[in-house]
Amino acid sequence: MSINALWKRRTMLALACGVALTASPLAAQVPPAPPVPGKIKTNGFKSGAAKKNTPVASTKIKEKVHQLVDQIYESEVELSVQQRHSKIMKMKMPVFRVAIADPTKIEVVAFGSDEVEVIGKETGTTTMTLWLGEEANPQILSVQVKVEGDNSIDDLRRMEYSEFQKMINEFFPNSKVQLIPFADKLIVRGQARDEQEAVQIITIIRARSGGSGAGGGANGAGGGSLFADGQAADPFPGGAVLPEATVIDMLKVPGEKQIMLKVRIAQLDRSAARTASTDLIVQAGEFGWSQIFTGVAQNLANGGSGLVTASLNSKHVDLFISALAQNGYAKILAEPNLVTISGRPANFISGGEFAVPTVVGVGGAQAATTTFKGFGTQLTFLPTVLDKDRIRLQVTPTFSQVNPALSVNGILGLDTQSVSTTVDLREGQVLAIAGLIQEQQRGDLNRVPFIGDIPLVGPLFSNKSVQRDETELIVLVSPELVHPLEPEDAPTILPGMEVTDPGDIDFYFLNNIEGKPDVHHRSTVWYMQKKRIHQQQKDYIHQTKSDKYYINGDYGFSE
């Protein structure tokens, strides 16, 4: 070997040793990669170390996951099945375990060890996991099952409801009903002639569909469920019962129902009625014998004071109140007529207010303000039309009066009586509320002047009496359905417009307090009426001329 060849060989050996020494520390810094037994995703695992987002923490989490988790199985195949239908899976290996993520979607039935039937229950998606083979070394299969709706059943259901809808519209020609099946619900839309017909339609639909009902708007005012009294006759005998469904009532009744409440508030003198031995009983028509008012009859004689409500007939109540008023036992305090829409409240207030000083402190500073508190008679009504002439009425009367004995720091107190009740009435019937009793006691001393003041002898010439007065408030409410007048139905001449002042001859010689409308007289009312009539005639003539002016010509305009 030559010297040059020897030097070349030594130089190559030295370079090889240097590269090996340089790569050794770098290789020591990289950890060996562990074997991967399966597909493992550590993105779904969360821990406190992972939140730091450092390379060292991420490496430790991966090592821990690889040590604890052998394999994560995901859905490998998809299976579609229709609702109320099934599919059978024949496996090549025996199945010894099945797991379902959502049992409400599907049901699994095993036939032997290698056949599985998947039954669709509800629409949606779920996961089914199968363990196959031997338990010591199983094969796991994850299947994503999608349950789809059965279009044939939906089409058949729509056809059945379409025939049922046609039959209802033929049976109720004055109403327009539309049935919309949706999932397990049945939506009833359209328009009914009145409340009574709407109740009949909903009752028949619920009986045919075999389901309960949800709230609706068939009363035309505030919504709410409608229930008929008793069972409705089957207008379609022999018809098949439709699939069970929850009926959602969206049936409307045209127009708003306006209710006029005739209210009478009477004050009954119980003491005077008891002195006269009054025993009045009011007959309530079809309701039979009503309860006896607490201010009269047996309850009055026994000193009772309970609250009594009764549904009465209007003519009997008028006779009852008139008899009490004529004998001085009752006094009509107020007689308002309130008009409101079904489902809307109506209020009546009669009384006064008194000032109540109030001290308000803001940020350490105090300021005096004054508020007013009311007293007297306050009535709140909430009527709702349920049927053609059946009205549900909620009444809350409140009576209060000032009582100086209850004053605190110069502020007056109130004696308050209140009650709340809800009843169902027919149109024209009367609701009577009684039992709001007020008791007052006073004493009188009558004596002979001078002699009655002498000790020991004075009581012989004096008379002491103690009198207790009891008054009772009675509230009478009668609802009626009302409708506004059309412009052409309104009277042109209102009461009092034809009343004229008498002339001198009529007043002084003929003793007439009214004049004759067809002759000369003094009246500011007739002057305004005559001016209004003349103005209407002028407007009519002007309108007639305008129509002739614009209609003239071949094209509808003047030439």
mmCIF file with all atom_site columns, N, CA and C in Angstrom, residues 471-522:
data_model
loop_
_atom_site.group_PDB
_atom_site.id
_atom_site.type_symbol
_atom_site.label_atom_id
_atom_site.label_alt_id
_atom_site.label_comp_id
_atom_site.label_asym_id
_atom_site.label_entity_id
_atom_site.label_seq_id
_atom_site.pdbx_PDB_ins_code
_atom_site.Cartn_x
_atom_site.Cartn_y
_atom_site.Cartn_z
_atom_site.occupancy
_atom_site.B_iso_or_equiv
_atom_site.pdbx_formal_charge
_atom_site.auth_seq_id
_atom_site.auth_comp_id
_atom_site.auth_asym_id
_atom_site.auth_atom_id
_atom_site.pdbx_PDB_model_num
ATOM 1   N N  . THR A 1 471 ? -126.276 46.655 57.741 1.00 0.00 ? 471 THR A N  1
ATOM 2   C CA . THR A 1 471 ? -126.531 46.859 56.315 1.00 0.00 ? 471 THR A CA 1
ATOM 3   C C  . THR A 1 471 ? -125.756 45.823 55.518 1.00 0.00 ? 471 THR A C  1
ATOM 4   N N  . GLU A 1 472 ? -126.317 45.424 54.418 1.00 0.00 ? 472 GLU A N  1
ATOM 5   C CA . GLU A 1 472 ? -125.710 44.395 53.574 1.00 0.00 ? 472 GLU A CA 1
ATOM 6   C C  . GLU A 1 472 ? -125.709 44.880 52.131 1.00 0.00 ? 472 GLU A C  1
ATOM 7   N N  . LEU A 1 473 ? -124.595 44.670 51.460 1.00 0.00 ? 473 LEU A N  1
ATOM 8   C CA . LEU A 1 473 ? -124.457 45.061 50.059 1.00 0.00 ? 473 LEU A CA 1
ATOM 9   C C  . LEU A 1 473 ? -124.750 43.857 49.169 1.00 0.00 ? 473 LEU A C  1
ATOM 10  N N  . ILE A 1 474 ? -125.570 44.064 48.173 1.00 0.00 ? 474 ILE A N  1
ATOM 11  C CA . ILE A 1 474 ? -125.939 43.022 47.220 1.00 0.00 ? 474 ILE A CA 1
ATOM 12  C C  . ILE A 1 474 ? -125.535 43.489 45.829 1.00 0.00 ? 474 ILE A C  1
ATOM 13  N N  . VAL A 1 475 ? -124.822 42.639 45.104 1.00 0.00 ? 475 VAL A N  1
ATOM 14  C CA . VAL A 1 475 ? -124.381 42.935 43.743 1.00 0.00 ? 475 VAL A CA 1
ATOM 15  C C  . VAL A 1 475 ? -125.142 42.018 42.793 1.00 0.00 ? 475 VAL A C  1
ATOM 16  N N  . LEU A 1 476 ? -125.814 42.612 41.826 1.00 0.00 ? 476 LEU A N  1
ATOM 17  C CA . LEU A 1 476 ? -126.570 41.872 40.819 1.00 0.00 ? 476 LEU A CA 1
ATOM 18  C C  . LEU A 1 476 ? -125.965 42.160 39.452 1.00 0.00 ? 476 LEU A C  1
ATOM 19  N N  . VAL A 1 477 ? -125.601 41.110 38.730 1.00 0.00 ? 477 VAL A N  1
ATOM 20  C CA . VAL A 1 477 ? -124.971 41.247 37.418 1.00 0.00 ? 477 VAL A CA 1
ATOM 21  C C  . VAL A 1 477 ? -125.738 40.378 36.429 1.00 0.00 ? 477 VAL A C  1
ATOM 22  N N  . SER A 1 478 ? -126.105 40.968 35.294 1.00 0.00 ? 478 SER A N  1
ATOM 23  C CA . SER A 1 478 ? -126.818 40.250 34.237 1.00 0.00 ? 478 SER A CA 1
ATOM 24  C C  . SER A 1 478 ? -126.097 40.481 32.914 1.00 0.00 ? 478 SER A C  1
ATOM 25  N N  . PRO A 1 479 ? -125.479 39.439 32.307 1.00 0.00 ? 479 PRO A N  1
ATOM 26  C CA . PRO A 1 479 ? -124.779 39.619 31.022 1.00 0.00 ? 479 PRO A CA 1
ATOM 27  C C  . PRO A 1 479 ? -125.715 39.428 29.836 1.00 0.00 ? 479 PRO A C  1
ATOM 28  N N  . GLU A 1 480 ? -125.485 40.204 28.797 1.00 0.00 ? 480 GLU A N  1
ATOM 29  C CA . GLU A 1 480 ? -126.236 40.091 27.553 1.00 0.00 ? 480 GLU A CA 1
ATOM 30  C C  . GLU A 1 480 ? -125.290 40.324 26.379 1.00 0.00 ? 480 GLU A C  1
ATOM 31  N N  . LEU A 1 481 ? -125.494 39.577 25.300 1.00 0.00 ? 481 LEU A N  1
ATOM 32  C CA . LEU A 1 481 ? -124.725 39.770 24.079 1.00 0.00 ? 481 LEU A CA 1
ATOM 33  C C  . LEU A 1 481 ? -125.347 40.907 23.274 1.00 0.00 ? 481 LEU A C  1
ATOM 34  N N  . VAL A 1 482 ? -124.534 41.854 22.870 1.00 0.00 ? 482 VAL A N  1
ATOM 35  C CA . VAL A 1 482 ? -125.029 43.025 22.145 1.00 0.00 ? 482 VAL A CA 1
ATOM 36  C C  . VAL A 1 482 ? -124.249 43.180 20.850 1.00 0.00 ? 482 VAL A C  1
ATOM 37  N N  . HIS A 1 483 ? -124.834 43.893 19.914 1.00 0.00 ? 483 HIS A N  1
ATOM 38  C CA . HIS A 1 483 ? -124.222 44.176 18.622 1.00 0.00 ? 483 HIS A CA 1
ATOM 39  C C  . HIS A 1 483 ? -124.424 45.653 18.309 1.00 0.00 ? 483 HIS A C  1
ATOM 40  N N  . PRO A 1 484 ? -123.447 46.295 17.693 1.00 0.00 ? 484 PRO A N  1
ATOM 41  C CA . PRO A 1 484 ? -123.608 47.716 17.361 1.00 0.00 ? 484 PRO A CA 1
ATOM 42  C C  . PRO A 1 484 ? -124.611 47.904 16.229 1.00 0.00 ? 484 PRO A C  1
ATOM 43  N N  . LEU A 1 485 ? -125.227 49.088 16.200 1.00 0.00 ? 485 LEU A N  1
ATOM 44  C CA . LEU A 1 485 ? -126.185 49.423 15.158 1.00 0.00 ? 485 LEU A CA 1
ATOM 45  C C  . LEU A 1 485 ? -125.466 49.854 13.890 1.00 0.00 ? 485 LEU A C  1
ATOM 46  N N  . GLU A 1 486 ? -126.057 49.503 12.762 1.00 0.00 ? 486 GLU A N  1
ATOM 47  C CA . GLU A 1 486 ? -125.558 49.994 11.488 1.00 0.00 ? 486 GLU A CA 1
ATOM 48  C C  . GLU A 1 486 ? -125.933 51.472 11.333 1.00 0.00 ? 486 GLU A C  1
ATOM 49  N N  . PRO A 1 487 ? -125.182 52.211 10.511 1.00 0.00 ? 487 PRO A N  1
ATOM 50  C CA . PRO A 1 487 ? -125.495 53.645 10.369 1.00 0.00 ? 487 PRO A CA 1
ATOM 51  C C  . PRO A 1 487 ? -126.923 53.909 9.915  1.00 0.00 ? 487 PRO A C  1
ATOM 52  N N  . GLU A 1 488 ? -127.450 53.050 9.027  1.00 0.00 ? 488 GLU A N  1
ATOM 53  C CA . GLU A 1 488 ? -128.814 53.292 8.552  1.00 0.00 ? 488 GLU A CA 1
ATOM 54  C C  . GLU A 1 488 ? -129.863 52.914 9.582  1.00 0.00 ? 488 GLU A C  1
ATOM 55  N N  . ASP A 1 489 ? -129.468 52.108 10.604 1.00 0.00 ? 489 ASP A N  1
ATOM 56  C CA . ASP A 1 489 ? -130.419 51.722 11.644 1.00 0.00 ? 489 ASP A CA 1
ATOM 57  C C  . ASP A 1 489 ? -130.464 52.709 12.800 1.00 0.00 ? 489 ASP A C  1
ATOM 58  N N  . ALA A 1 490 ? -129.490 53.587 12.893 1.00 0.00 ? 490 ALA A N  1
ATOM 59  C CA . ALA A 1 490 ? -129.459 54.543 14.000 1.00 0.00 ? 490 ALA A CA 1
ATOM 60  C C  . ALA A 1 490 ? -130.589 55.556 13.850 1.00 0.00 ? 490 ALA A C  1
ATOM 61  N N  . PRO A 1 491 ? -131.270 55.903 14.923 1.00 0.00 ? 491 PRO A N  1
ATOM 62  C CA . PRO A 1 491 ? -132.372 56.876 14.832 1.00 0.00 ? 491 PRO A CA 1
ATOM 63  C C  . PRO A 1 491 ? -131.846 58.265 14.503 1.00 0.00 ? 491 PRO A C  1
ATOM 64  N N  . THR A 1 492 ? -132.561 58.960 13.612 1.00 0.00 ? 492 THR A N  1
ATOM 65  C CA . THR A 1 492 ? -132.154 60.322 13.243 1.00 0.00 ? 492 THR A CA 1
ATOM 66  C C  . THR A 1 492 ? -132.542 61.335 14.304 1.00 0.00 ? 492 THR A C  1
ATOM 67  N N  . ILE A 1 493 ? -133.629 61.070 15.012 1.00 0.00 ? 493 ILE A N  1
ATOM 68  C CA . ILE A 1 493 ? -134.089 61.975 16.069 1.00 0.00 ? 493 ILE A CA 1
ATOM 69  C C  . ILE A 1 493 ? -133.953 61.254 17.399 1.00 0.00 ? 493 ILE A C  1
ATOM 70  N N  . LEU A 1 494 ? -133.133 61.787 18.259 1.00 0.00 ? 494 LEU A N  1
ATOM 71  C CA . LEU A 1 494 ? -132.893 61.192 19.558 1.00 0.00 ? 494 LEU A CA 1
ATOM 72  C C  . LEU A 1 494 ? -133.908 61.706 20.567 1.00 0.00 ? 494 LEU A C  1
ATOM 73  N N  . PRO A 1 495 ? -134.061 60.999 21.676 1.00 0.00 ? 495 PRO A N  1
ATOM 74  C CA . PRO A 1 495 ? -135.013 61.466 22.701 1.00 0.00 ? 495 PRO A CA 1
ATOM 75  C C  . PRO A 1 495 ? -134.644 62.856 23.210 1.00 0.00 ? 495 PRO A C  1
ATOM 76  N N  . GLY A 1 496 ? -135.637 63.726 23.237 1.00 0.00 ? 496 GLY A N  1
ATOM 77  C CA . GLY A 1 496 ? -135.435 65.088 23.712 1.00 0.00 ? 496 GLY A CA 1
ATOM 78  C C  . GLY A 1 496 ? -135.225 66.105 22.620 1.00 0.00 ? 496 GLY A C  1
ATOM 79  N N  . MET A 1 497 ? -134.963 65.641 21.385 1.00 0.00 ? 497 MET A N  1
ATOM 80  C CA . MET A 1 497 ? -134.718 66.598 20.306 1.00 0.00 ? 497 MET A CA 1
ATOM 81  C C  . MET A 1 497 ? -136.001 67.293 19.850 1.00 0.00 ? 497 MET A C  1
ATOM 82  N N  . GLU A 1 498 ? -137.154 66.677 20.072 1.00 0.00 ? 498 GLU A N  1
ATOM 83  C CA . GLU A 1 498 ? -138.420 67.294 19.697 1.00 0.00 ? 498 GLU A CA 1
ATOM 84  C C  . GLU A 1 498 ? -139.078 68.049 20.846 1.00 0.00 ? 498 GLU A C  1
ATOM 85  N N  . VAL A 1 499 ? -138.429 68.079 21.985 1.00 0.00 ? 499 VAL A N  1
ATOM 86  C CA . VAL A 1 499 ? -138.974 68.830 23.118 1.00 0.00 ? 499 VAL A CA 1
ATOM 87  C C  . VAL A 1 499 ? -138.694 70.310 22.897 1.00 0.00 ? 499 VAL A C  1
ATOM 88  N N  . THR A 1 500 ? -139.731 71.123 22.941 1.00 0.00 ? 500 THR A N  1
ATOM 89  C CA . THR A 1 500 ? -139.602 72.560 22.695 1.00 0.00 ? 500 THR A CA 1
ATOM 90  C C  . THR A 1 500 ? -140.139 73.342 23.889 1.00 0.00 ? 500 THR A C  1
ATOM 91  N N  . ASP A 1 501 ? -139.697 74.569 23.988 1.00 0.00 ? 501 ASP A N  1
ATOM 92  C CA . ASP A 1 501 ? -140.189 75.447 25.049 1.00 0.00 ? 501 ASP A CA 1
ATOM 93  C C  . ASP A 1 501 ? -141.575 75.971 24.687 1.00 0.00 ? 501 ASP A C  1
ATOM 94  N N  . PRO A 1 502 ? -142.458 76.081 25.661 1.00 0.00 ? 502 PRO A N  1
ATOM 95  C CA . PRO A 1 502 ? -143.804 76.596 25.360 1.00 0.00 ? 502 PRO A CA 1
ATOM 96  C C  . PRO A 1 502 ? -143.784 78.102 25.126 1.00 0.00 ? 502 PRO A C  1
ATOM 97  N N  . GLY A 1 503 ? -144.733 78.547 24.337 1.00 0.00 ? 503 GLY A N  1
ATOM 98  C CA . GLY A 1 503 ? -144.903 79.980 24.156 1.00 0.00 ? 503 GLY A CA 1
ATOM 99  C C  . GLY A 1 503 ? -145.612 80.612 25.341 1.00 0.00 ? 503 GLY A C  1
ATOM 100 N N  . ASP A 1 504 ? -145.814 81.922 25.262 1.00 0.00 ? 504 ASP A N  1
ATOM 101 C CA . ASP A 1 504 ? -146.459 82.617 26.376 1.00 0.00 ? 504 ASP A CA 1
ATOM 102 C C  . ASP A 1 504 ? -147.895 82.149 26.561 1.00 0.00 ? 504 ASP A C  1
ATOM 103 N N  . ILE A 1 505 ? -148.607 81.972 25.459 1.00 0.00 ? 505 ILE A N  1
ATOM 104 C CA . ILE A 1 505 ? -150.005 81.537 25.568 1.00 0.00 ? 505 ILE A CA 1
ATOM 105 C C  . ILE A 1 505 ? -150.078 80.118 26.113 1.00 0.00 ? 505 ILE A C  1
ATOM 106 N N  . ASP A 1 506 ? -149.195 79.227 25.599 1.00 0.00 ? 506 ASP A N  1
ATOM 107 C CA . ASP A 1 506 ? -149.200 77.838 26.075 1.00 0.00 ? 506 ASP A CA 1
ATOM 108 C C  . ASP A 1 506 ? -148.840 77.757 27.552 1.00 0.00 ? 506 ASP A C  1
ATOM 109 N N  . PHE A 1 507 ? -147.895 78.543 27.986 1.00 0.00 ? 507 PHE A N  1
ATOM 110 C CA . PHE A 1 507 ? -147.409 78.419 29.357 1.00 0.00 ? 507 PHE A CA 1
ATOM 111 C C  . PHE A 1 507 ? -148.339 79.112 30.363 1.00 0.00 ? 507 PHE A C  1
ATOM 112 N N  . TYR A 1 508 ? -148.791 80.336 30.064 1.00 0.00 ? 508 TYR A N  1
ATOM 113 C CA . TYR A 1 508 ? -149.540 81.107 31.060 1.00 0.00 ? 508 TYR A CA 1
ATOM 114 C C  . TYR A 1 508 ? -151.039 80.840 31.010 1.00 0.00 ? 508 TYR A C  1
ATOM 115 N N  . PHE A 1 509 ? -151.584 80.576 29.823 1.00 0.00 ? 509 PHE A N  1
ATOM 116 C CA . PHE A 1 509 ? -153.029 80.428 29.715 1.00 0.00 ? 509 PHE A CA 1
ATOM 117 C C  . PHE A 1 509 ? -153.456 78.966 29.588 1.00 0.00 ? 509 PHE A C  1
ATOM 118 N N  . LEU A 1 510 ? -152.663 78.161 28.866 1.00 0.00 ? 510 LEU A N  1
ATOM 119 C CA . LEU A 1 510 ? -153.033 76.756 28.659 1.00 0.00 ? 510 LEU A CA 1
ATOM 120 C C  . LEU A 1 510 ? -152.347 75.806 29.631 1.00 0.00 ? 510 LEU A C  1
ATOM 121 N N  . ASN A 1 511 ? -151.423 76.327 30.447 1.00 0.00 ? 511 ASN A N  1
ATOM 122 C CA . ASN A 1 511 ? -150.711 75.514 31.455 1.00 0.00 ? 511 ASN A CA 1
ATOM 123 C C  . ASN A 1 511 ? -149.934 74.351 30.823 1.00 0.00 ? 511 ASN A C  1
ATOM 124 N N  . ASN A 1 512 ? -149.363 74.584 29.662 1.00 0.00 ? 512 ASN A N  1
ATOM 125 C CA . ASN A 1 512 ? -148.522 73.573 29.012 1.00 0.00 ? 512 ASN A CA 1
ATOM 126 C C  . ASN A 1 512 ? -147.056 73.854 29.333 1.00 0.00 ? 512 ASN A C  1
ATOM 127 N N  . ILE A 1 513 ? -146.321 72.804 29.670 1.00 0.00 ? 513 ILE A N  1
ATOM 128 C CA . ILE A 1 513 ? -144.893 72.966 29.962 1.00 0.00 ? 513 ILE A CA 1
ATOM 129 C C  . ILE A 1 513 ? -144.031 72.657 28.746 1.00 0.00 ? 513 ILE A C  1
ATOM 130 N N  . GLU A 1 514 ? -144.628 72.220 27.647 1.00 0.00 ? 514 GLU A N  1
ATOM 131 C CA . GLU A 1 514 ? -143.910 71.960 26.409 1.00 0.00 ? 514 GLU A CA 1
ATOM 132 C C  . GLU A 1 514 ? -144.647 72.635 25.262 1.00 0.00 ? 514 GLU A C  1
ATOM 133 N N  . GLY A 1 515 ? -143.878 73.073 24.270 1.00 0.00 ? 515 GLY A N  1
ATOM 134 C CA . GLY A 1 515 ? -144.475 73.682 23.099 1.00 0.00 ? 515 GLY A CA 1
ATOM 135 C C  . GLY A 1 515 ? -144.793 72.658 22.033 1.00 0.00 ? 515 GLY A C  1
ATOM 136 N N  . LYS A 1 516 ? -145.387 73.124 20.959 1.00 0.00 ? 516 LYS A N  1
ATOM 137 C CA . LYS A 1 516 ? -145.726 72.262 19.838 1.00 0.00 ? 516 LYS A CA 1
ATOM 138 C C  . LYS A 1 516 ? -144.626 72.340 18.790 1.00 0.00 ? 516 LYS A C  1
ATOM 139 N N  . PRO A 1 517 ? -144.069 71.202 18.361 1.00 0.00 ? 517 PRO A N  1
ATOM 140 C CA . PRO A 1 517 ? -142.938 71.250 17.421 1.00 0.00 ? 517 PRO A CA 1
ATOM 141 C C  . PRO A 1 517 ? -143.295 71.815 16.051 1.00 0.00 ? 517 PRO A C  1
ATOM 142 N N  . ASP A 1 518 ? -144.567 71.723 15.641 1.00 0.00 ? 518 ASP A N  1
ATOM 143 C CA . ASP A 1 518 ? -144.934 72.120 14.289 1.00 0.00 ? 518 ASP A CA 1
ATOM 144 C C  . ASP A 1 518 ? -145.373 73.571 14.184 1.00 0.00 ? 518 ASP A C  1
ATOM 145 N N  . VAL A 1 519 ? -145.285 74.332 15.259 1.00 0.00 ? 519 VAL A N  1
ATOM 146 C CA . VAL A 1 519 ? -145.643 75.750 15.218 1.00 0.00 ? 519 VAL A CA 1
ATOM 147 C C  . VAL A 1 519 ? -144.475 76.553 15.748 1.00 0.00 ? 519 VAL A C  1
ATOM 148 N N  . HIS A 1 520 ? -144.624 77.885 15.694 1.00 0.00 ? 520 HIS A N  1
ATOM 149 C CA . HIS A 1 520 ? -143.555 78.763 16.152 1.00 0.00 ? 520 HIS A CA 1
ATOM 150 C C  . HIS A 1 520 ? -143.360 78.606 17.667 1.00 0.00 ? 520 HIS A C  1
ATOM 151 N N  . HIS A 1 521 ? -142.134 78.525 18.069 1.00 0.00 ? 521 HIS A N  1
ATOM 152 C CA . HIS A 1 521 ? -141.828 78.318 19.485 1.00 0.00 ? 521 HIS A CA 1
ATOM 153 C C  . HIS A 1 521 ? -140.417 78.793 19.749 1.00 0.00 ? 521 HIS A C  1
ATOM 154 N N  . ARG A 1 522 ? -140.041 78.818 21.007 1.00 0.00 ? 522 ARG A N  1
ATOM 155 C CA . ARG A 1 522 ? -138.691 79.183 21.407 1.00 0.00 ? 522 ARG A CA 1
ATOM 156 C C  . ARG A 1 522 ? -137.942 77.909 21.792 1.00 0.00 ? 522 ARG A C  1
#
